[in-house]
Amino acid sequence: MVMMSFRFALVALARFAVSATKPSLIFTMVDDWGRFNAGFHGNSLAKTPVMDALVRDEAILLERHYTYKYCSPTRRSFLSGRFPPHSGEINTVAATVDYRMRTIAERLAEAGYVTAHVGKWHAGHFSMAQTPHGRGFATSFGYFNGAEDHWTQQDTEDCKHNVTDIWDGTAPAFGVNGTGYGDLHFVERAVSVIEQAAGAPLFMYVALQCAHQPMEAPARMIQLHESAPSPVEYAMVSLVDEAVGNITASLKATGIWTNTLLIVASDNGGPSFSDQFAATNWPLRGGKYSVFEGGVRNNAFVTGGFLPSELRGKRLDAVLHVCDWYATFLGLAGIEADDNHDGVPEVDSVDQWPVLLGQAEPNVDRDIFLASGVLLVDRWKLITTDPGSENGGRSNNTQWSGPLYPQVPAFGDGSKVGCSTDVPCLFDVVSDPSEFTDLAAIRPDIVRNLSTRLAALMLGVFEGQAAANYTATDVCNATVRQGGYLTPADFPFQESL
Ligand SMILES: *[C@@H]1O[C@H](CO)[C@@H](O)[C@H](O)[C@H]1NC(C)=O
Ligand SMILES: *[C@@H]1O[C@H](CO)[C@@H](O)[C@H](O)[C@H]1NC(C)=O
Ligand SMILES: *[C@@H]1O[C@H](CO)[C@@H](O)[C@H](O)[C@H]1NC(C)=O
Ligand SMILES: *[C@@H]1O[C@H](CO)[C@@H](O)[C@H](O)[C@H]1NC(C)=O
Ligand SMILES: *[C@@H]1O[C@H](CO)[C@@H](O)[C@H](O)[C@H]1NC(C)=O
Ligand SMILES: *[C@@H]1O[C@H](CO)[C@@H](O)[C@H](O)[C@H]1NC(C)=O
Ligand SMILES: *[C@@H]1O[C@H](CO)[C@@H](O)[C@H](O)[C@H]1NC(C)=O
């Protein structure tokens, strides 16, 4: 009898221990961060002391973390656990996550997590069901679209005139606009979410506005970089650094840090295509809007007290894709990353926790479906489309960034690249990370192998369906009804949706 109750007590204790050890999971997505705009990658102009110290002492630097070449598809890939060609590649105001897919927030809420979103969304706002709250985040504070003025929160993407894009949970954040710099508001909210979460496992998605254009930053940050060739670009990156500092400080002060995994990652490469957009991805080729490494292989690291101490200060060269956090987080939360529905691509995400721990070899034969027409298999990248024609065909998208701004192409003219289905390009991005040499003619065997695999994948390209059928005009009408605050067409929110 005594033994039995002792055993029951042990079982109860073990259960408690399991639920109590579910780590808090915080994903900080940086916007348009150039690979070389970071002190930890060797740029002495970049003042990023907080992140440099984390990378040196407390993090695993993820040297091959892949995303989409621009914004919304990366975010939808993270939210849905699918590669961008399986979760949508459009980047317009109509972009959304297929309504049948269950997002990482919905799944983690099932596993008992407190869920919160802060900052940029860019994953649907035509209907309430597409908003962060509709997609599983218990709380949310931020903006819907891809960009807006950092100070006024005015957005020029919708309605063909300026609207105010700032939202809190299930309603516009009336009165917040024009009272401060966006990321300062967002980090303040992130800190208050942390302070209120003590006790429950937290999943927070912090999507910072920096270092996206418009080129604006607080004066104190610009002053730090007066001697740099592009002070505002560097200022916005320093603001990201301070944001990461404030978030880690509050995690440490609340004690949550010891059981937290914190990821910091850029959504795509830095825009390096003109004097106005002054990021640098040196020594990689290309930047935002290009499928060269500079556009899709971005700054990322994983840190937090949950990371075994012997792994801190290391770097990992295994290929990870931003969609992998879906299965990795769900695995840590103790649930399966299954999410299969008729007519919807299956989850592509792979639980990378064993690879991060060094307990499993990465799968070097895995298809990383980077974009329509582009396949990465470990060291080989096959490109069957124009690698940088998006965004008005800016030829600088495929140039080699110089280490400094202005963007003097660092290694000659990279603007003329012909890659097509008929004449694909092939790069060995391990031995040639700057993608100088197209090996297609020398390795027809690899081209044949990857082309066959890519052709099969191309049959499954999927943009997804919206959760409701509204148009941009419907959204504008709702926005007018709310006094100019960007608002989904079917506002207010119906919990039964
Ligand atoms: C729209 O917003 C931009 C950025 O804040 C501003 O420069 C411009 O003057 C605004 N235009 C109108 C018509 O209000
Ligand atoms: C960080 O916190 C300090 C102190 O509260 C504050 O002054 C600063 O604006 C914060 N910075 C960011 C980027 O949130
Ligand atoms: C390409 O970069 C050069 C050098 O910075 C710049 O002068 C030029 O305007 C850029 N071209 C485009 C199309 O943005
Ligand atoms: C490609 O090569 C891999 C590894 O050598 C092999 O397993 C696979 O069957 C090949 N695929 C095709 C379509 O040739
Ligand atoms: C939206 O409209 C399309 C075409 O009319 C239809 O096939 C689809 O089922 C609708 N989606 C929803 C969620 O109602
Ligand atoms: C939306 O606004 C447009 C033009 O402003 C108007 O023509 C249309 O009737 C409105 N639609 C609804 C459903 O209110
Ligand atoms: C906030 O946005 C609303 C709606 O666009 C606008 O009417 C108001 O003037 C803005 N407030 C400030 C302080 O800019």
Tab-separated table of C-alpha atoms in Angstrom, residues 103-265:
chain	number	residue	atom	x	y	z
A	103	THR	CA	-0.341	26.894	-38.041
A	104	ILE	CA	2.497	26.420	-35.591
A	105	ALA	CA	0.540	28.622	-33.150
A	106	GLU	CA	-2.633	26.517	-33.388
A	107	ARG	CA	-0.622	23.356	-32.805
A	108	LEU	CA	1.390	24.731	-29.875
A	109	ALA	CA	-1.787	26.070	-28.256
A	110	GLU	CA	-3.080	22.468	-28.403
A	111	ALA	CA	0.055	21.436	-26.529
A	112	GLY	CA	-0.696	23.886	-23.719
A	113	TYR	CA	1.376	26.853	-24.832
A	114	VAL	CA	0.497	30.490	-24.296
A	115	THR	CA	0.792	31.936	-27.815
A	116	ALA	CA	1.654	35.489	-28.789
A	117	HIS	CA	2.573	37.355	-31.951
A	118	VAL	CA	4.292	40.719	-32.052
A	119	GLY	CA	5.268	42.891	-35.035
A	120	LYS	CA	4.922	42.200	-38.732
A	121	TRP	CA	2.402	39.678	-40.037
A	122	HIS	CA	2.285	39.733	-43.872
A	123	ALA	CA	0.346	36.489	-43.969
A	124	GLY	CA	-3.223	37.627	-44.627
A	125	HIS	CA	-5.654	40.281	-43.432
A	126	PHE	CA	-8.596	40.232	-45.857
A	127	SER	CA	-10.705	38.334	-43.331
A	128	MET	CA	-10.544	38.079	-39.550
A	129	ALA	CA	-9.813	34.357	-39.905
A	130	GLN	CA	-6.534	35.213	-41.678
A	131	THR	CA	-5.232	37.532	-38.953
A	132	PRO	CA	-2.819	36.356	-36.230
A	133	HIS	CA	-5.728	35.857	-33.836
A	134	GLY	CA	-7.611	33.881	-36.482
A	135	ARG	CA	-4.511	31.749	-37.078
A	136	GLY	CA	-4.072	30.695	-33.471
A	137	PHE	CA	-2.247	33.461	-31.626
A	138	ALA	CA	-4.028	34.241	-28.365
A	139	THR	CA	-2.600	37.754	-28.420
A	140	SER	CA	-1.105	39.811	-31.198
A	141	PHE	CA	0.138	43.351	-31.639
A	142	GLY	CA	1.579	44.586	-34.876
A	143	TYR	CA	0.861	45.369	-38.498
A	144	PHE	CA	-0.588	43.346	-41.326
A	145	ASN	CA	1.371	44.386	-44.360
A	146	GLY	CA	4.905	44.042	-45.656
A	147	ALA	CA	6.127	47.529	-44.810
A	148	GLU	CA	5.039	50.814	-43.316
A	149	ASP	CA	6.477	54.019	-42.005
A	150	HIS	CA	8.358	53.211	-38.775
A	151	TRP	CA	7.146	56.410	-37.077
A	152	THR	CA	3.606	57.007	-38.352
A	153	GLN	CA	2.537	53.367	-39.039
A	154	GLN	CA	1.223	54.629	-42.365
A	155	ASP	CA	1.091	51.946	-45.011
A	156	THR	CA	0.923	52.701	-48.704
A	157	GLU	CA	0.374	49.144	-49.992
A	158	ASP	CA	-3.399	48.990	-49.477
A	159	CYS	CA	-6.216	51.129	-50.796
A	160	LYS	CA	-3.995	53.209	-53.089
A	161	HIS	CA	-3.645	55.853	-50.422
A	162	ASN	CA	-2.215	55.950	-46.925
A	163	VAL	CA	-3.895	53.847	-44.302
A	164	THR	CA	-2.814	53.264	-40.713
A	165	ASP	CA	-1.705	49.696	-40.216
A	166	ILE	CA	-1.592	48.826	-36.518
A	167	TRP	CA	-3.641	46.111	-34.866
A	168	ASP	CA	-4.068	44.644	-31.399
A	169	GLY	CA	-5.649	41.191	-31.069
A	170	THR	CA	-9.109	41.534	-32.582
A	171	ALA	CA	-9.339	45.263	-33.301
A	172	PRO	CA	-7.358	48.219	-34.598
A	173	ALA	CA	-4.883	49.631	-32.070
A	174	PHE	CA	-6.534	53.043	-32.122
A	175	GLY	CA	-4.280	55.865	-31.008
A	176	VAL	CA	-0.981	53.960	-31.026
A	177	ASN	CA	0.046	55.253	-34.453
A	178	GLY	CA	2.260	58.294	-34.538
A	179	THR	CA	3.379	57.903	-30.926
A	180	GLY	CA	6.742	56.230	-31.484
A	181	TYR	CA	9.044	54.003	-33.514
A	182	GLY	CA	7.373	50.689	-34.433
A	183	ASP	CA	9.931	48.226	-33.073
A	184	LEU	CA	10.111	50.064	-29.744
A	185	HIS	CA	6.357	49.482	-29.365
A	186	PHE	CA	6.712	45.855	-30.426
A	187	VAL	CA	9.603	45.019	-28.111
A	188	GLU	CA	7.788	46.668	-25.214
A	189	ARG	CA	4.852	44.342	-25.896
A	190	ALA	CA	7.157	41.316	-26.207
A	191	VAL	CA	8.661	42.125	-22.821
A	192	SER	CA	5.226	42.484	-21.242
A	193	VAL	CA	4.148	39.115	-22.730
A	194	ILE	CA	7.236	37.539	-21.144
A	195	GLU	CA	6.552	39.178	-17.793
A	196	GLN	CA	2.971	37.891	-17.788
A	197	ALA	CA	3.834	34.364	-18.962
A	198	ALA	CA	5.844	33.151	-16.004
A	199	GLY	CA	4.719	29.615	-15.215
A	200	ALA	CA	3.222	28.497	-18.531
A	201	PRO	CA	5.272	27.476	-21.561
A	202	LEU	CA	5.294	30.399	-23.985
A	203	PHE	CA	5.398	30.423	-27.759
A	204	MET	CA	6.085	33.927	-29.007
A	205	TYR	CA	6.676	34.970	-32.603
A	206	VAL	CA	8.411	38.352	-32.600
A	207	ALA	CA	8.612	39.688	-36.149
A	208	LEU	CA	10.663	42.872	-36.029
A	209	GLN	CA	10.181	45.665	-38.563
A	210	CYS	CA	13.906	46.435	-38.781
A	211	ALA	CA	15.860	46.514	-40.965
A	212	HIS	CA	13.153	46.908	-43.617
A	213	GLN	CA	12.715	50.127	-45.571
A	214	PRO	CA	11.668	52.931	-45.270
A	215	MET	CA	15.161	53.916	-44.167
A	216	GLU	CA	14.340	55.395	-40.742
A	217	ALA	CA	15.789	54.890	-37.282
A	218	PRO	CA	15.930	56.715	-33.941
A	219	ALA	CA	18.531	59.495	-34.000
A	220	ARG	CA	20.536	57.936	-31.160
A	221	MET	CA	21.066	54.853	-33.326
A	222	ILE	CA	22.010	56.843	-36.410
A	223	GLN	CA	24.529	58.828	-34.335
A	224	LEU	CA	26.277	55.585	-33.417
A	225	HIS	CA	27.060	55.027	-37.075
A	226	GLU	CA	27.835	58.501	-38.385
A	227	SER	CA	31.108	57.356	-39.870
A	228	ALA	CA	29.581	54.320	-41.575
A	229	PRO	CA	28.817	54.635	-45.282
A	230	SER	CA	25.105	53.865	-44.733
A	231	PRO	CA	24.304	55.047	-41.201
A	232	VAL	CA	20.566	54.267	-41.257
A	233	GLU	CA	21.023	50.681	-42.443
A	234	TYR	CA	23.511	50.020	-39.660
A	235	ALA	CA	21.307	51.924	-37.183
A	236	MET	CA	18.352	49.636	-37.877
A	237	VAL	CA	20.546	46.578	-37.344
A	238	SER	CA	21.754	48.022	-34.028
A	239	LEU	CA	18.133	48.511	-33.067
A	240	VAL	CA	17.566	44.800	-33.731
A	241	ASP	CA	20.537	44.097	-31.488
A	242	GLU	CA	19.058	46.208	-28.702
A	243	ALA	CA	15.698	44.470	-29.211
A	244	VAL	CA	17.320	41.050	-28.791
A	245	GLY	CA	19.063	42.462	-25.710
A	246	ASN	CA	15.807	43.653	-24.148
A	247	ILE	CA	14.059	40.357	-24.869
A	248	THR	CA	16.885	38.227	-23.443
A	249	ALA	CA	17.199	40.541	-20.438
A	250	SER	CA	13.538	40.141	-19.583
A	251	LEU	CA	13.739	36.348	-20.103
A	252	LYS	CA	16.677	36.276	-17.709
A	253	ALA	CA	15.050	38.602	-15.158
A	254	THR	CA	11.893	36.473	-15.042
A	255	GLY	CA	13.849	33.213	-14.866
A	256	ILE	CA	12.173	31.969	-18.060
A	257	TRP	CA	15.522	31.983	-19.883
A	258	THR	CA	16.760	28.780	-18.241
A	259	ASN	CA	14.001	26.824	-19.983
A	260	THR	CA	13.810	28.789	-23.244
A	261	LEU	CA	14.898	28.208	-26.797
A	262	LEU	CA	15.283	31.526	-28.627
A	263	ILE	CA	15.845	31.685	-32.365
A	264	VAL	CA	16.921	34.836	-34.177
A	265	ALA	CA	16.768	34.649	-37.975
